[in-house]
Short mmCIF file of C-alpha atoms and ligand atoms in Angstrom, two decimals:
data_model
loop_
_atom_site.label_atom_id
_atom_site.label_comp_id
_atom_site.label_asym_id
_atom_site.label_seq_id
_atom_site.Cartn_x
_atom_site.Cartn_y
_atom_site.Cartn_z
CA MET A 28 -82.09 -22.18 -48.71
CA GLY A 29 -78.78 -20.63 -49.74
CA LYS A 30 -75.63 -20.66 -47.68
CA ILE A 31 -73.67 -17.57 -46.73
CA LEU A 32 -70.33 -16.74 -48.31
CA ASP A 33 -68.71 -15.23 -45.25
CA GLY A 34 -66.31 -12.62 -46.59
CA LYS A 35 -65.70 -11.13 -43.18
CA SER A 36 -64.38 -14.39 -41.69
CA LEU A 37 -62.22 -15.07 -44.73
CA ALA A 38 -60.79 -11.54 -44.52
CA ASN A 39 -59.94 -12.08 -40.83
CA LEU A 40 -58.34 -15.43 -41.59
CA ARG A 41 -56.17 -13.94 -44.33
CA ALA A 42 -55.35 -10.97 -42.09
CA GLN A 43 -53.80 -13.24 -39.44
CA LYS A 44 -51.32 -14.53 -42.01
CA LEU A 45 -50.67 -11.06 -43.36
CA LYS A 46 -49.93 -9.67 -39.91
CA LYS A 47 -47.24 -12.31 -39.44
CA GLU A 48 -45.74 -11.48 -42.84
CA VAL A 49 -45.56 -7.80 -41.89
CA GLU A 50 -43.87 -8.71 -38.60
CA ILE A 51 -41.20 -10.68 -40.44
CA LEU A 52 -40.57 -7.81 -42.87
CA LYS A 53 -40.23 -5.42 -39.95
CA GLN A 54 -37.74 -7.70 -38.24
CA ASP A 55 -35.65 -7.30 -41.40
CA GLY A 56 -35.95 -3.50 -41.13
CA ILE A 57 -38.55 -3.22 -43.91
CA ASN A 58 -41.60 -1.08 -43.06
CA PRO A 59 -44.48 -1.30 -45.55
CA LEU A 60 -45.76 2.22 -46.24
CA PHE A 61 -49.02 2.93 -48.01
CA CYS A 62 -50.06 6.44 -49.13
CA VAL A 63 -53.66 7.43 -49.80
CA ILE A 64 -54.50 10.64 -51.62
CA ASN A 65 -58.00 11.91 -50.87
CA ILE A 66 -59.10 15.07 -52.63
CA GLY A 67 -62.19 16.91 -51.39
CA ASP A 68 -64.89 16.17 -48.84
CA ASP A 69 -66.91 13.25 -50.23
CA PRO A 70 -68.41 11.74 -47.02
CA ALA A 71 -68.29 8.13 -48.28
CA SER A 72 -64.62 8.55 -49.28
CA LYS A 73 -63.79 9.78 -45.79
CA VAL A 74 -65.38 6.65 -44.30
CA TYR A 75 -63.42 4.39 -46.70
CA VAL A 76 -60.15 6.19 -45.94
CA LYS A 77 -60.78 5.77 -42.21
CA THR A 78 -61.59 2.05 -42.60
CA LYS A 79 -58.36 1.51 -44.52
CA LYS A 80 -56.38 3.39 -41.91
CA ARG A 81 -57.77 1.27 -39.10
CA ARG A 82 -57.08 -1.95 -40.97
CA ALA A 83 -53.56 -0.87 -41.90
CA GLN A 84 -52.87 -0.11 -38.24
CA GLU A 85 -54.13 -3.55 -37.22
CA MET A 86 -51.78 -5.12 -39.77
CA GLY A 87 -48.78 -3.05 -38.68
CA ILE A 88 -48.71 -1.29 -42.04
CA GLU A 89 -47.87 2.38 -41.92
CA GLN A 90 -50.33 4.57 -43.74
CA LYS A 91 -50.08 8.24 -44.71
CA ILE A 92 -53.19 10.09 -45.76
CA TYR A 93 -52.84 13.14 -47.97
CA GLN A 94 -56.11 14.97 -47.43
CA LEU A 95 -56.24 17.70 -50.08
CA PRO A 96 -58.84 20.46 -50.51
CA SER A 97 -61.55 20.07 -53.15
CA THR A 98 -60.01 23.01 -55.05
CA GLU A 99 -56.61 21.32 -55.47
CA SER A 100 -55.27 21.54 -59.03
CA GLU A 101 -54.48 18.47 -61.10
CA GLU A 102 -50.91 19.65 -61.51
CA SER A 103 -50.34 19.83 -57.80
CA VAL A 104 -51.68 16.27 -57.28
CA LEU A 105 -49.44 15.07 -60.12
CA ASN A 106 -46.47 16.67 -58.36
CA LEU A 107 -47.37 14.86 -55.16
CA ILE A 108 -47.58 11.54 -57.05
CA ASP A 109 -44.14 12.23 -58.59
CA LYS A 110 -42.73 12.84 -55.12
CA LEU A 111 -44.22 9.60 -53.74
CA ASN A 112 -43.06 7.64 -56.81
CA GLN A 113 -39.50 8.80 -56.16
CA ASP A 114 -39.54 8.13 -52.43
CA PRO A 115 -38.08 4.65 -51.79
CA SER A 116 -39.78 4.41 -48.40
CA VAL A 117 -43.22 4.47 -50.12
CA HIS A 118 -44.46 1.08 -51.31
CA GLY A 119 -48.04 1.77 -52.29
CA ILE A 120 -50.00 4.74 -53.62
CA MET A 121 -53.71 5.04 -54.19
CA VAL A 122 -56.05 7.84 -55.18
CA GLN A 123 -59.42 7.70 -53.46
CA MET A 124 -62.28 8.11 -55.91
CA PRO A 125 -64.29 10.08 -56.84
CA THR A 126 -62.05 13.08 -57.48
CA PRO A 127 -63.37 16.65 -57.94
CA GLU A 128 -64.38 17.86 -61.41
CA GLN A 129 -61.23 19.80 -62.27
CA ILE A 130 -59.18 16.62 -61.92
CA ASN A 131 -59.05 13.92 -64.57
CA VAL A 132 -58.54 10.78 -62.53
CA ASN A 133 -57.03 8.97 -65.52
CA HIS A 134 -54.20 11.50 -65.60
CA LEU A 135 -53.46 10.71 -61.96
CA LEU A 136 -53.59 6.95 -62.50
CA GLU A 137 -51.27 7.20 -65.51
CA ARG A 138 -48.74 8.94 -63.31
CA ILE A 139 -48.56 6.33 -60.51
CA ASP A 140 -45.56 4.04 -60.74
CA PRO A 141 -47.04 0.61 -61.67
CA GLU A 142 -44.77 -0.95 -59.02
CA LYS A 143 -46.55 1.18 -56.36
CA ASP A 144 -50.04 0.78 -57.80
CA VAL A 145 -51.86 -0.95 -54.89
CA ASP A 146 -55.21 -0.63 -56.66
CA GLY A 147 -54.04 -2.19 -59.93
CA LEU A 148 -55.63 0.66 -61.87
CA THR A 149 -52.71 2.12 -63.82
CA PRO A 150 -52.95 1.52 -67.59
CA THR A 151 -49.85 -0.69 -67.38
CA ASN A 152 -51.35 -2.97 -64.74
CA ILE A 153 -54.73 -3.11 -66.47
CA GLY A 154 -52.87 -4.19 -69.61
CA HIS A 155 -51.03 -6.87 -67.61
CA LEU A 156 -54.38 -8.04 -66.24
CA TRP A 157 -55.88 -8.56 -69.70
CA GLN A 158 -52.68 -10.30 -70.80
CA SER A 159 -53.05 -12.74 -67.87
CA ASP A 160 -49.63 -11.72 -66.61
CA HIS A 161 -50.27 -9.57 -63.55
CA PHE A 162 -48.85 -8.98 -60.10
CA VAL A 163 -51.47 -6.58 -58.75
CA GLU A 164 -55.23 -6.47 -59.36
CA PRO A 165 -58.13 -4.19 -58.38
CA ALA A 166 -58.88 -5.28 -54.82
CA THR A 167 -62.63 -5.91 -55.04
CA ALA A 168 -62.31 -8.04 -58.15
CA ILE A 169 -59.48 -10.19 -56.80
CA GLY A 170 -61.26 -10.39 -53.43
CA ILE A 171 -64.29 -11.95 -55.14
CA MET A 172 -62.06 -14.50 -56.88
CA LYS A 173 -60.44 -15.40 -53.53
CA LEU A 174 -63.86 -15.80 -51.91
CA LEU A 175 -65.04 -18.21 -54.62
CA GLU A 176 -61.75 -20.10 -54.43
CA HIS A 177 -62.02 -20.40 -50.63
CA TYR A 178 -65.49 -21.96 -50.89
CA LYS A 179 -64.28 -24.22 -53.71
CA ILE A 180 -66.67 -22.72 -56.23
CA ASN A 181 -65.11 -23.48 -59.56
CA VAL A 182 -65.76 -20.92 -62.29
CA ALA A 183 -64.34 -22.85 -65.26
CA GLY A 184 -66.99 -23.44 -67.91
CA LYS A 185 -69.62 -21.58 -65.86
CA ASN A 186 -71.91 -18.86 -67.16
CA VAL A 187 -71.07 -15.70 -65.25
CA ALA A 188 -73.18 -12.54 -65.40
CA ILE A 189 -71.62 -9.35 -64.04
CA ILE A 190 -73.95 -6.37 -63.57
CA GLY A 191 -71.83 -3.20 -63.70
CA ARG A 192 -68.95 -2.31 -66.00
CA SER A 193 -66.85 0.01 -63.84
CA ASN A 194 -63.07 0.12 -64.14
CA ILE A 195 -62.73 -0.86 -60.49
CA VAL A 196 -65.11 -3.87 -60.35
CA GLY A 197 -66.95 -5.08 -63.46
CA LYS A 198 -64.20 -4.86 -66.07
CA PRO A 199 -61.30 -6.31 -64.03
CA LEU A 200 -63.57 -9.05 -62.71
CA ALA A 201 -64.45 -9.98 -66.30
CA ALA A 202 -60.72 -10.32 -67.06
CA LEU A 203 -60.11 -12.51 -63.98
CA MET A 204 -63.13 -14.69 -64.73
CA LEU A 205 -62.06 -15.19 -68.36
CA GLU A 206 -58.61 -16.14 -67.16
CA LYS A 207 -60.24 -18.91 -65.11
CA ASP A 208 -62.21 -20.13 -68.16
CA ALA A 209 -65.64 -18.76 -67.28
CA SER A 210 -68.01 -17.54 -69.99
CA VAL A 211 -68.70 -13.94 -69.06
CA SER A 212 -71.50 -11.45 -69.81
CA VAL A 213 -70.88 -7.91 -68.64
CA LEU A 214 -74.19 -6.09 -68.19
CA HIS A 215 -74.84 -2.41 -67.53
CA SER A 216 -77.43 0.35 -67.44
CA LYS A 217 -78.00 0.16 -71.20
CA THR A 218 -78.49 -3.62 -71.23
CA LYS A 219 -82.00 -4.24 -72.60
CA SER A 220 -82.97 -7.22 -70.50
CA LEU A 221 -80.80 -8.07 -67.52
CA SER A 222 -82.80 -11.18 -66.68
CA THR A 223 -82.15 -12.73 -70.13
CA TYR A 224 -78.54 -13.06 -68.99
CA THR A 225 -78.93 -13.49 -65.24
CA ARG A 226 -81.41 -16.37 -65.55
CA MET A 227 -78.82 -18.34 -67.53
CA ALA A 228 -76.03 -17.55 -65.12
CA ASP A 229 -74.45 -20.02 -62.69
CA ILE A 230 -72.73 -17.11 -60.96
CA ILE A 231 -74.13 -13.57 -60.74
CA ILE A 232 -72.12 -10.61 -59.50
CA VAL A 233 -73.99 -7.38 -58.92
CA ALA A 234 -71.98 -4.13 -58.72
CA ALA A 235 -74.37 -1.39 -59.77
CA GLY A 236 -75.16 0.63 -56.64
CA GLN A 237 -78.92 0.15 -56.84
CA GLU A 238 -80.92 -1.32 -54.00
CA ASN A 239 -83.00 -4.44 -54.88
CA LEU A 240 -81.74 -4.51 -58.46
CA LEU A 241 -81.42 -8.30 -58.47
CA THR A 242 -84.69 -9.98 -57.53
CA SER A 243 -85.41 -13.68 -57.14
CA GLU A 244 -87.22 -13.97 -60.53
CA MET A 245 -83.92 -13.02 -62.17
CA VAL A 246 -82.00 -15.85 -60.52
CA LYS A 247 -81.70 -19.49 -61.59
CA LYS A 248 -82.25 -21.96 -58.76
CA GLY A 249 -78.92 -22.98 -57.25
CA ALA A 250 -76.98 -19.99 -58.56
CA VAL A 251 -74.12 -18.28 -56.71
CA VAL A 252 -74.87 -14.62 -56.00
CA ILE A 253 -72.21 -12.06 -55.09
CA ASP A 254 -73.46 -8.65 -53.97
CA VAL A 255 -70.90 -5.86 -54.31
CA GLY A 256 -73.31 -2.94 -53.96
CA ILE A 257 -73.24 -0.58 -51.02
CA ASN A 258 -76.35 1.54 -50.56
CA ARG A 259 -77.27 3.57 -47.52
CA VAL A 260 -80.95 3.19 -46.78
CA GLU A 261 -82.39 4.83 -43.67
CA GLY A 262 -79.05 4.67 -41.91
CA HIS A 263 -78.43 1.02 -42.84
CA LEU A 264 -76.13 -0.51 -45.43
CA VAL A 265 -77.78 -2.72 -48.02
CA GLY A 266 -76.50 -4.26 -51.21
CA ASP A 267 -77.94 -4.48 -54.73
CA VAL A 268 -79.65 -7.83 -54.15
CA ASP A 269 -83.07 -8.45 -52.67
CA PHE A 270 -81.31 -10.59 -50.08
CA LYS A 271 -84.27 -12.27 -48.34
CA GLN A 272 -85.95 -13.45 -51.53
CA VAL A 273 -82.78 -14.42 -53.39
CA LEU A 274 -81.45 -16.32 -50.36
CA SER A 275 -84.18 -18.91 -50.76
CA LYS A 276 -83.25 -19.53 -54.40
CA ALA A 277 -79.47 -19.26 -54.46
CA ARG A 278 -77.02 -21.97 -53.43
CA TRP A 279 -74.53 -19.41 -52.14
CA ILE A 280 -74.92 -15.72 -51.42
CA THR A 281 -72.85 -12.90 -49.89
CA PRO A 282 -74.38 -10.68 -47.22
CA VAL A 283 -74.07 -6.88 -47.09
CA PRO A 284 -72.35 -5.91 -44.88
CA GLY A 285 -69.88 -8.72 -44.18
CA GLY A 286 -69.41 -10.08 -47.70
CA VAL A 287 -67.29 -8.46 -50.37
CA GLY A 288 -66.47 -5.24 -48.44
CA PRO A 289 -64.08 -6.69 -45.81
CA LEU A 290 -62.27 -8.67 -48.51
CA THR A 291 -61.69 -5.53 -50.57
CA VAL A 292 -59.87 -3.88 -47.66
CA GLU A 293 -57.97 -7.07 -46.86
CA LEU A 294 -56.77 -7.56 -50.44
CA LEU A 295 -55.66 -3.96 -50.60
CA MET A 296 -53.48 -4.55 -47.53
CA GLU A 297 -52.14 -7.76 -49.07
CA GLN A 298 -51.19 -5.86 -52.21
CA VAL A 299 -49.30 -3.25 -50.16
CA VAL A 300 -47.27 -6.07 -48.64
CA LYS A 301 -46.82 -7.75 -52.02
CA LEU A 302 -45.47 -4.53 -53.55
CA THR A 303 -43.20 -4.02 -50.52
CA ARG A 304 -41.72 -7.47 -51.06
CA ARG A 305 -41.26 -6.82 -54.77
CA ALA A 306 -39.54 -3.48 -54.07
CA HIS A 307 -37.07 -5.32 -51.84
CA GLY A 308 -36.60 -8.26 -54.17
CA ILE A 309 -38.23 -10.75 -51.74
CA LYS A 310 -40.24 -13.56 -53.32
P1 NAD B 419 -70.10 2.68 -60.72
O1 NAD B 419 -70.90 3.35 -59.67
O2 NAD B 419 -68.92 3.37 -61.31
O3 NAD B 419 -71.03 2.24 -61.92
C1 NAD B 419 -72.19 1.49 -61.75
C2 NAD B 419 -72.28 0.46 -62.84
O4 NAD B 419 -73.51 -0.21 -62.71
C3 NAD B 419 -72.26 1.06 -64.24
O5 NAD B 419 -71.49 0.24 -65.09
C4 NAD B 419 -73.73 1.05 -64.66
O6 NAD B 419 -73.89 0.86 -66.06
C5 NAD B 419 -74.28 -0.13 -63.89
N1 NAD B 419 -75.67 0.06 -63.52
C6 NAD B 419 -76.18 1.03 -62.74
N2 NAD B 419 -77.52 0.89 -62.63
C7 NAD B 419 -77.85 -0.20 -63.37
C8 NAD B 419 -79.07 -0.85 -63.65
N3 NAD B 419 -80.22 -0.40 -63.19
N4 NAD B 419 -79.03 -1.94 -64.44
C9 NAD B 419 -77.85 -2.41 -64.92
N5 NAD B 419 -76.67 -1.83 -64.67
C10 NAD B 419 -76.67 -0.74 -63.90
O7 NAD B 419 -69.67 1.26 -60.20
P2 NAD B 419 -68.74 0.82 -59.01
O8 NAD B 419 -67.81 1.92 -58.62
O9 NAD B 419 -68.23 -0.48 -59.45
O10 NAD B 419 -69.74 0.63 -57.78
C11 NAD B 419 -70.89 -0.16 -57.85
C12 NAD B 419 -71.42 -0.44 -56.47
O11 NAD B 419 -70.50 -1.26 -55.78
C13 NAD B 419 -71.61 0.80 -55.59
O12 NAD B 419 -72.71 0.58 -54.75
C14 NAD B 419 -70.34 0.85 -54.79
O13 NAD B 419 -70.51 1.52 -53.57
C15 NAD B 419 -70.09 -0.62 -54.59
N6 NAD B 419 -68.69 -1.00 -54.35
C16 NAD B 419 -68.47 -1.83 -53.32
C17 NAD B 419 -67.19 -2.26 -53.06
C18 NAD B 419 -66.97 -3.21 -51.93
O14 NAD B 419 -65.84 -3.40 -51.54
N7 NAD B 419 -68.00 -3.84 -51.41
C19 NAD B 419 -66.13 -1.85 -53.86
C20 NAD B 419 -66.40 -1.02 -54.94
C21 NAD B 419 -67.70 -0.60 -55.19
#
């Protein structure tokens, strides 16, 4: 029977430390400020924005939400980003995805000052990531690395299979895993046989957004399984892993909810504080 990788508890543990750090900054007159740009009415985005706001409040981090209509032009969002880039009281900027059709999200990301890029998604910071010389990383990917580290799961020399090649999870996670000397396979919807790779893997990360995608036949006994997926099924949240079946085969497994999700939010808050410190020249 596998053991649970408790992301929620780790996030709460890290949050206690972060809260103290924020208090110290505030005593020195420094107020971390995090700006979120949400364009349109995507219901999931609204939930994520609300979750971040609540967490920021708990941490003592000020958060401003720019809720823009779904018809907003790209130019007007770029102007807003320029304004936030220039404002010294702003330490972090993120654009909530997805964005409406008329907006090319890459244009927005290119415009964010890399020193205010809490999500680590600007081309500059992605470049730094692949050069193994980075100060900010996409939150979900770095959260997964922190979770493995916390449970002393070493990735060096391990076979790692990542299902999903998104810019926010799969690709940055591949870079972080390579940096720690793992051998990485990045799998996706055009991969011919997922199980050819997953059965060889010591660590499997699933970030596809498809319920029950990873079944127990696809998992080697004793593997570590990280479920990033969030799927709403009959009012409940489930991941991409057939949790019950895989639990009996894996050595370690993350639950959904309570696994990767809370760490993503926590790491985002940590990056706001990190960028605040950098902006003020504090190590
Ligand atoms: P995405 O939605 O942009 O893309 C999905 C990826 O999965 C693609 O690379 C696609 O090729 C691959 N894929 C889809 N179906 C597949 C299949 N049947 N076989 C193999 N590969 C398949 O990816 P995303 O934005 O990284 O999101 C993935 C999932 O993770 C979603 O459920 C999302 O809600 C969730 N997510 C969770 C967190 C968190 O903090 N827990 C953070 C980000 C994303």
